[in-house]
Coordinates of C-alpha atoms in Angstrom, one line a residue:
M1 CA -26.9 -5.9 -38.7
R2 CA -26.4 -4.1 -41.6
A3 CA -22.9 -2.1 -42.1
L4 CA -20.8 0.1 -44.4
V5 CA -16.8 -1.3 -44.2
I6 CA -14.4 0.6 -45.4
T7 CA -11.2 -1.8 -45.9
G8 CA -8.0 -0.8 -47.4
P9 CA -7.6 2.0 -50.0
D10 CA -10.0 2.7 -52.5
H11 CA -12.4 -0.8 -51.2
A12 CA -15.4 -0.5 -49.6
E13 CA -18.9 -2.8 -48.8
V14 CA -21.9 -3.7 -46.8
Q15 CA -21.3 -6.3 -44.1
D16 CA -23.5 -8.5 -42.0
V17 CA -21.7 -7.1 -38.1
A18 CA -22.6 -8.0 -35.0
P19 CA -25.1 -5.4 -33.8
P20 CA -23.9 -3.7 -30.8
E21 CA -24.7 -4.7 -26.8
P22 CA -23.8 -1.6 -24.3
A23 CA -21.6 -1.0 -22.2
V24 CA -22.2 -0.3 -18.5
G25 CA -23.5 4.2 -19.6
E26 CA -24.4 3.7 -23.3
V27 CA -27.6 3.2 -25.2
V28 CA -28.2 1.5 -28.3
V29 CA -29.4 4.3 -31.2
D30 CA -31.6 3.2 -34.4
V31 CA -29.5 5.5 -37.2
S32 CA -31.9 6.9 -38.6
R33 CA -29.5 9.1 -41.3
A34 CA -26.2 9.7 -41.6
G35 CA -24.2 12.1 -43.5
I36 CA -20.6 11.2 -45.6
C37 CA -18.5 14.4 -45.0
G38 CA -15.0 14.2 -47.0
T39 CA -12.9 13.0 -43.6
D40 CA -15.0 9.9 -45.1
V41 CA -14.1 10.3 -48.4
E42 CA -10.5 10.6 -46.7
F43 CA -10.6 7.4 -45.1
F44 CA -11.8 5.6 -48.3
T45 CA -9.6 6.8 -50.4
G46 CA -6.5 6.6 -47.7
E47 CA -5.8 10.1 -46.9
M48 CA -6.7 10.1 -44.0
A49 CA -3.9 11.3 -41.8
Y50 CA -5.2 9.5 -38.9
L51 CA -4.3 6.1 -40.8
R52 CA -0.7 7.7 -41.2
S53 CA -0.2 8.3 -37.0
G54 CA -1.4 5.5 -36.0
D55 CA -5.0 6.3 -34.5
A56 CA -6.9 4.8 -36.6
A57 CA -6.3 1.2 -39.3
Y58 CA -8.4 -0.5 -41.5
P59 CA -11.1 -2.2 -41.5
I60 CA -13.2 0.9 -40.0
R61 CA -16.3 1.2 -39.9
I62 CA -17.3 5.5 -40.3
G63 CA -20.1 7.9 -39.6
H64 CA -20.0 10.8 -37.1
E65 CA -22.7 13.1 -38.8
W66 CA -26.3 11.3 -37.3
M67 CA -29.2 10.8 -35.7
G68 CA -31.7 8.4 -34.9
T69 CA -34.1 6.5 -31.7
V70 CA -32.4 4.9 -28.7
T71 CA -33.8 1.7 -28.7
A72 CA -31.6 -0.6 -25.9
L73 CA -30.2 0.4 -22.8
G74 CA -26.5 -0.5 -20.8
A75 CA -26.5 -0.5 -16.9
G76 CA -26.4 2.7 -14.3
V77 CA -28.5 4.3 -17.7
D78 CA -32.2 7.0 -16.9
P79 CA -34.5 4.9 -18.7
A80 CA -36.5 7.9 -19.7
W81 CA -33.7 7.7 -23.0
L82 CA -35.6 5.2 -24.2
G83 CA -37.5 6.2 -27.3
A84 CA -35.7 8.8 -26.6
R85 CA -35.0 11.5 -30.6
V86 CA -31.2 11.7 -30.9
T87 CA -27.8 12.6 -32.0
G88 CA -24.5 12.9 -30.3
D89 CA -20.7 14.2 -30.1
T90 CA -18.4 12.5 -31.4
M91 CA -15.7 13.4 -29.2
L92 CA -15.4 10.8 -26.7
G93 CA -12.7 11.3 -24.1
C94 CA -12.0 9.4 -21.6
G95 CA -13.6 11.8 -18.8
R96 CA -10.8 11.2 -16.1
C97 CA -7.8 13.8 -17.2
R98 CA -7.3 17.7 -16.7
R99 CA -8.7 17.7 -20.1
C100 CA -12.1 15.8 -20.0
T101 CA -13.2 17.8 -16.6
S102 CA -12.6 20.8 -17.4
G103 CA -15.4 20.2 -19.9
R104 CA -12.0 20.3 -23.1
Q105 CA -12.5 16.1 -23.3
H106 CA -12.8 17.0 -27.3
V107 CA -9.9 17.3 -26.4
C108 CA -8.7 14.3 -24.8
E109 CA -5.6 13.1 -25.7
V110 CA -6.8 9.2 -25.5
R111 CA -10.6 10.5 -26.8
D112 CA -12.0 8.2 -29.3
E113 CA -14.3 9.6 -31.6
I114 CA -17.3 7.8 -33.5
G115 CA -16.0 6.1 -36.6
I116 CA -12.6 7.8 -37.2
R117 CA -10.3 7.1 -34.2
N118 CA -9.4 4.0 -32.1
G119 CA -11.7 1.4 -33.4
R120 CA -14.8 3.2 -32.5
P121 CA -17.6 2.0 -34.7
G122 CA -19.0 4.4 -37.4
A123 CA -23.3 5.7 -37.7
L124 CA -23.0 3.9 -41.4
A125 CA -25.4 1.3 -40.0
E126 CA -28.1 0.2 -38.9
Q127 CA -27.4 0.6 -34.8
L128 CA -25.1 2.4 -32.8
A129 CA -23.5 2.2 -29.2
V130 CA -22.6 5.6 -27.4
P131 CA -22.1 6.8 -24.2
A132 CA -25.5 8.4 -22.8
H133 CA -23.7 11.8 -21.9
A134 CA -22.5 12.0 -25.0
L135 CA -26.0 12.2 -26.3
H136 CA -28.0 15.5 -27.2
R137 CA -32.1 15.3 -27.6
L138 CA -33.4 16.2 -30.9
P139 CA -36.6 18.6 -29.9
D140 CA -39.8 18.2 -32.1
G141 CA -38.8 21.4 -34.7
V142 CA -36.1 19.5 -35.5
D143 CA -36.8 16.9 -38.4
D144 CA -33.9 14.2 -39.0
V145 CA -33.0 15.7 -41.9
A146 CA -31.5 18.7 -39.5
G147 CA -31.0 16.0 -36.5
A148 CA -27.8 14.9 -38.8
L149 CA -26.6 17.7 -40.3
V150 CA -25.9 18.2 -35.9
E151 CA -22.6 17.5 -36.1
P152 CA -21.3 20.0 -38.9
G153 CA -22.7 22.5 -37.8
G154 CA -21.8 22.1 -34.1
N155 CA -18.9 23.3 -36.3
A156 CA -20.1 25.8 -38.2
Y157 CA -22.0 27.5 -34.9
R158 CA -17.9 27.5 -33.2
S159 CA -16.1 29.4 -35.9
V160 CA -19.0 32.1 -36.1
E161 CA -18.6 32.2 -32.4
A162 CA -15.3 32.6 -32.4
A163 CA -15.3 35.4 -35.0
A164 CA -16.9 37.6 -32.3
L165 CA -19.3 39.1 -35.1
A166 CA -21.7 42.3 -34.2
P167 CA -24.8 42.6 -36.1
G168 CA -23.7 44.3 -39.5
E169 CA -20.8 43.9 -39.5
R170 CA -18.5 41.8 -42.4
C171 CA -17.5 38.5 -42.7
L172 CA -16.2 36.5 -45.0
I173 CA -16.4 33.2 -45.9
L174 CA -13.3 30.8 -47.4
G175 CA -15.0 27.9 -49.3
P176 CA -18.4 27.7 -50.1
G177 CA -18.4 23.6 -49.5
T178 CA -21.2 21.8 -46.3
I179 CA -19.2 23.4 -43.2
G180 CA -18.2 27.5 -45.2
L181 CA -22.1 27.4 -45.3
L182 CA -23.3 26.9 -42.6
C183 CA -21.0 29.5 -41.0
A184 CA -22.5 31.7 -43.9
L185 CA -26.2 30.8 -42.0
F186 CA -25.4 31.4 -38.6
A187 CA -23.4 34.7 -39.7
R188 CA -26.4 35.7 -41.0
A189 CA -28.4 35.1 -38.3
R190 CA -26.5 37.0 -36.2
G191 CA -27.1 39.8 -39.0
A192 CA -23.4 40.2 -40.3
Q193 CA -22.9 41.0 -44.0
V194 CA -21.8 37.6 -45.1
H195 CA -19.7 36.6 -48.7
L196 CA -17.7 34.2 -49.5
L197 CA -14.9 33.6 -51.6
G198 CA -15.3 30.4 -54.0
R199 CA -13.6 29.0 -57.4
S200 CA -16.6 26.6 -58.8
A201 CA -19.4 28.1 -60.4
R202 CA -21.3 25.1 -59.5
S203 CA -20.7 25.9 -55.0
L204 CA -21.3 29.6 -56.0
D205 CA -24.0 29.4 -57.8
F206 CA -25.4 28.0 -55.2
A207 CA -24.9 29.5 -52.2
R208 CA -26.1 32.4 -54.4
S209 CA -29.4 30.5 -54.4
L210 CA -29.2 30.5 -51.0
G211 CA -30.1 34.6 -50.6
F212 CA -26.2 35.3 -50.1
E213 CA -25.2 37.9 -52.6
G214 CA -21.4 38.7 -52.1
V215 CA -20.8 35.3 -53.3
W216 CA -16.8 36.0 -54.7
T217 CA -13.8 34.9 -56.5
D218 CA -10.8 35.7 -56.3
D219 CA -10.8 37.6 -59.6
D220 CA -13.1 40.1 -58.3
L221 CA -13.9 40.0 -54.3
P222 CA -14.1 43.8 -53.5
A223 CA -11.5 44.6 -51.0
G224 CA -12.8 45.3 -47.2
P225 CA -12.9 46.2 -44.1
W226 CA -13.2 42.5 -43.3
D227 CA -14.0 42.3 -39.7
A228 CA -13.4 38.6 -40.1
V229 CA -12.7 35.6 -42.0
I230 CA -13.1 32.5 -42.0
D231 CA -12.1 30.0 -43.5
A232 CA -13.1 26.5 -44.1
S233 CA -11.9 25.7 -47.5
N234 CA -9.1 22.7 -47.7
A235 CA -7.1 24.6 -49.3
T236 CA -3.1 25.1 -48.6
H237 CA -3.2 28.6 -50.1
L238 CA -5.9 30.6 -47.9
P239 CA -5.2 30.8 -44.3
A240 CA -2.5 32.8 -45.3
R241 CA -4.8 34.7 -47.4
A242 CA -7.2 34.8 -44.8
L243 CA -4.6 36.6 -42.4
E244 CA -4.0 39.0 -45.1
L245 CA -7.4 40.1 -45.4
V246 CA -8.6 40.4 -42.0
E247 CA -8.5 43.9 -40.7
P248 CA -6.4 44.9 -37.7
G249 CA -7.0 44.0 -34.2
R250 CA -9.8 41.5 -35.4
R251 CA -10.7 37.9 -36.2
V252 CA -9.8 34.6 -38.4
V253 CA -10.6 31.3 -37.5
Y254 CA -9.4 27.8 -39.2
V255 CA -12.3 25.9 -39.3
G256 CA -10.5 24.2 -42.6
L257 CA -7.8 21.3 -43.1
A258 CA -5.8 21.2 -45.8
G259 CA -3.9 18.1 -47.0
A260 CA -0.3 19.7 -47.0
P261 CA 0.5 21.9 -44.2
S262 CA -0.6 25.5 -45.2
M263 CA 2.1 28.2 -44.0
I264 CA 0.9 31.9 -42.5
D265 CA 3.4 33.9 -41.6
T266 CA 2.9 34.7 -38.0
R267 CA 4.6 38.1 -38.1
D268 CA 2.0 39.3 -39.5
L269 CA -0.3 38.4 -37.5
A270 CA 1.5 39.9 -34.8
L271 CA 2.0 43.3 -36.5
K272 CA -1.8 43.5 -37.4
D273 CA -3.1 42.0 -33.3
V274 CA -5.3 39.3 -35.2
T275 CA -6.9 36.5 -32.9
A276 CA -6.3 33.1 -34.9
V277 CA -8.6 31.0 -33.6
G278 CA -8.5 26.9 -34.3
V279 CA -11.3 24.4 -34.7
L280 CA -11.4 20.9 -34.2
S281 CA -14.2 19.5 -32.7
A282 CA -18.2 20.5 -32.5
S283 CA -18.0 19.7 -28.9
P284 CA -19.2 22.8 -28.1
G285 CA -21.5 23.9 -30.1
L286 CA -24.0 21.0 -30.5
A287 CA -26.4 22.2 -27.5
G288 CA -26.6 26.2 -29.4
T289 CA -27.0 24.9 -32.4
I290 CA -29.7 21.8 -31.8
A291 CA -31.1 25.1 -30.8
A292 CA -30.4 28.5 -33.3
Y293 CA -32.6 25.2 -36.1
A294 CA -35.1 24.1 -33.6
S295 CA -36.3 28.2 -33.5
G296 CA -35.2 28.2 -37.5
A297 CA -33.5 30.4 -36.5
V298 CA -30.5 28.9 -38.9
D299 CA -32.6 26.8 -41.7
P300 CA -29.9 23.7 -43.5
R301 CA -31.4 21.2 -44.6
G302 CA -31.4 22.3 -47.9
L303 CA -27.3 21.3 -48.0
V304 CA -28.8 18.2 -49.0
A305 CA -28.3 17.1 -52.4
A306 CA -29.3 13.6 -52.3
T307 CA -30.4 11.1 -50.3
I308 CA -29.2 7.0 -50.7
S309 CA -29.6 3.9 -49.1
L310 CA -26.5 2.3 -47.7
E311 CA -25.4 -0.1 -50.6
E312 CA -25.8 3.3 -53.7
L313 CA -22.3 4.5 -50.6
P314 CA -19.5 3.0 -52.0
A315 CA -20.0 4.0 -55.4
V316 CA -20.1 7.7 -54.4
L317 CA -17.1 7.3 -51.6
A318 CA -15.1 6.7 -54.9
G319 CA -16.8 9.9 -56.7
A320 CA -19.9 8.9 -58.6
R321 CA -23.0 12.1 -57.7
P322 CA -26.1 10.4 -57.4
A323 CA -27.9 10.9 -60.7
D324 CA -30.7 12.8 -58.7
A325 CA -28.9 15.0 -56.8
G326 CA -29.7 18.4 -56.7
P327 CA -27.2 21.2 -56.4
G328 CA -26.6 21.4 -52.4
P329 CA -22.5 19.7 -51.6
K330 CA -24.7 16.9 -49.1
I331 CA -25.0 13.9 -48.6
H332 CA -27.4 11.4 -46.6
V333 CA -28.0 8.4 -46.4
D334 CA -31.4 7.1 -45.4
L335 CA -31.2 3.4 -42.7
S336 CA -34.0 3.2 -41.0
D337 CA -35.8 1.4 -43.8
P338 CA -34.0 -1.2 -44.3
R339 CA -34.8 -2.7 -47.2
A340 CA -33.9 1.1 -48.6

């Protein structure tokens, strides 16, 4: 089968690789659509931290935002999964440790991460092997585009849940990229007054096109109060800015990751009586995200700027933007047509 393989920094190619065989408890999914994100780009450039920690190594097969159809079952898997449209959890815990048995498999110390950690092959391939326990069914109301946006949506869903916003309260989101915009959509669905802070004119204009009027730069950001601040950026200075801006006694949520350490003054955290929450994974938010998409409360599909073939992907990872791309931040890969 065809799969995207990153063989070293700044080098990716489509290779013919052996198709997966489902192990006990696993299924094989024919991948229809997959997204790329900043983590995938960092693997391409060599900046991904797991490459330095030893949790990942080249060659690597990336891709963790996906949907598809179950076409083969391993031993012990319920036959009802065959033919199901699904997406799945990226984080695959050991299932035995204290974290896994308490429902926190996404922070299992020895977890695999699909397309990211411990050599687990990713979804930018025609087929993917996944443990059945990690699957989530996609209802008819969630099409393929939305299905491949469940994983990033789960991070945003968890971030907004962590912000603990009531209807009418004011939420400021730092960084109008994919996760920031998804946070904005989920916060708006909760009835919050949503504002976004960014720098790029293109990203700010795109946020306005989604119906968000409170779109600002540092130069024109109005005074609060900000009942919650969600940092969905990759800027090293914005975690401290989030703490500075949030109302005392409320919450800051950190879902963005910078390429270098970010500093906050814990005296400010304590003296303002602020709760700070970190969000690593979509795992606990996948079911809620699917429900929000299925009900129409959140429609993420407008974030997709272009859909490309697997063969076009190496150039996109290297920074090229498809000629027909719209203004959104997300690029999808169509794997449903073997001729694509």
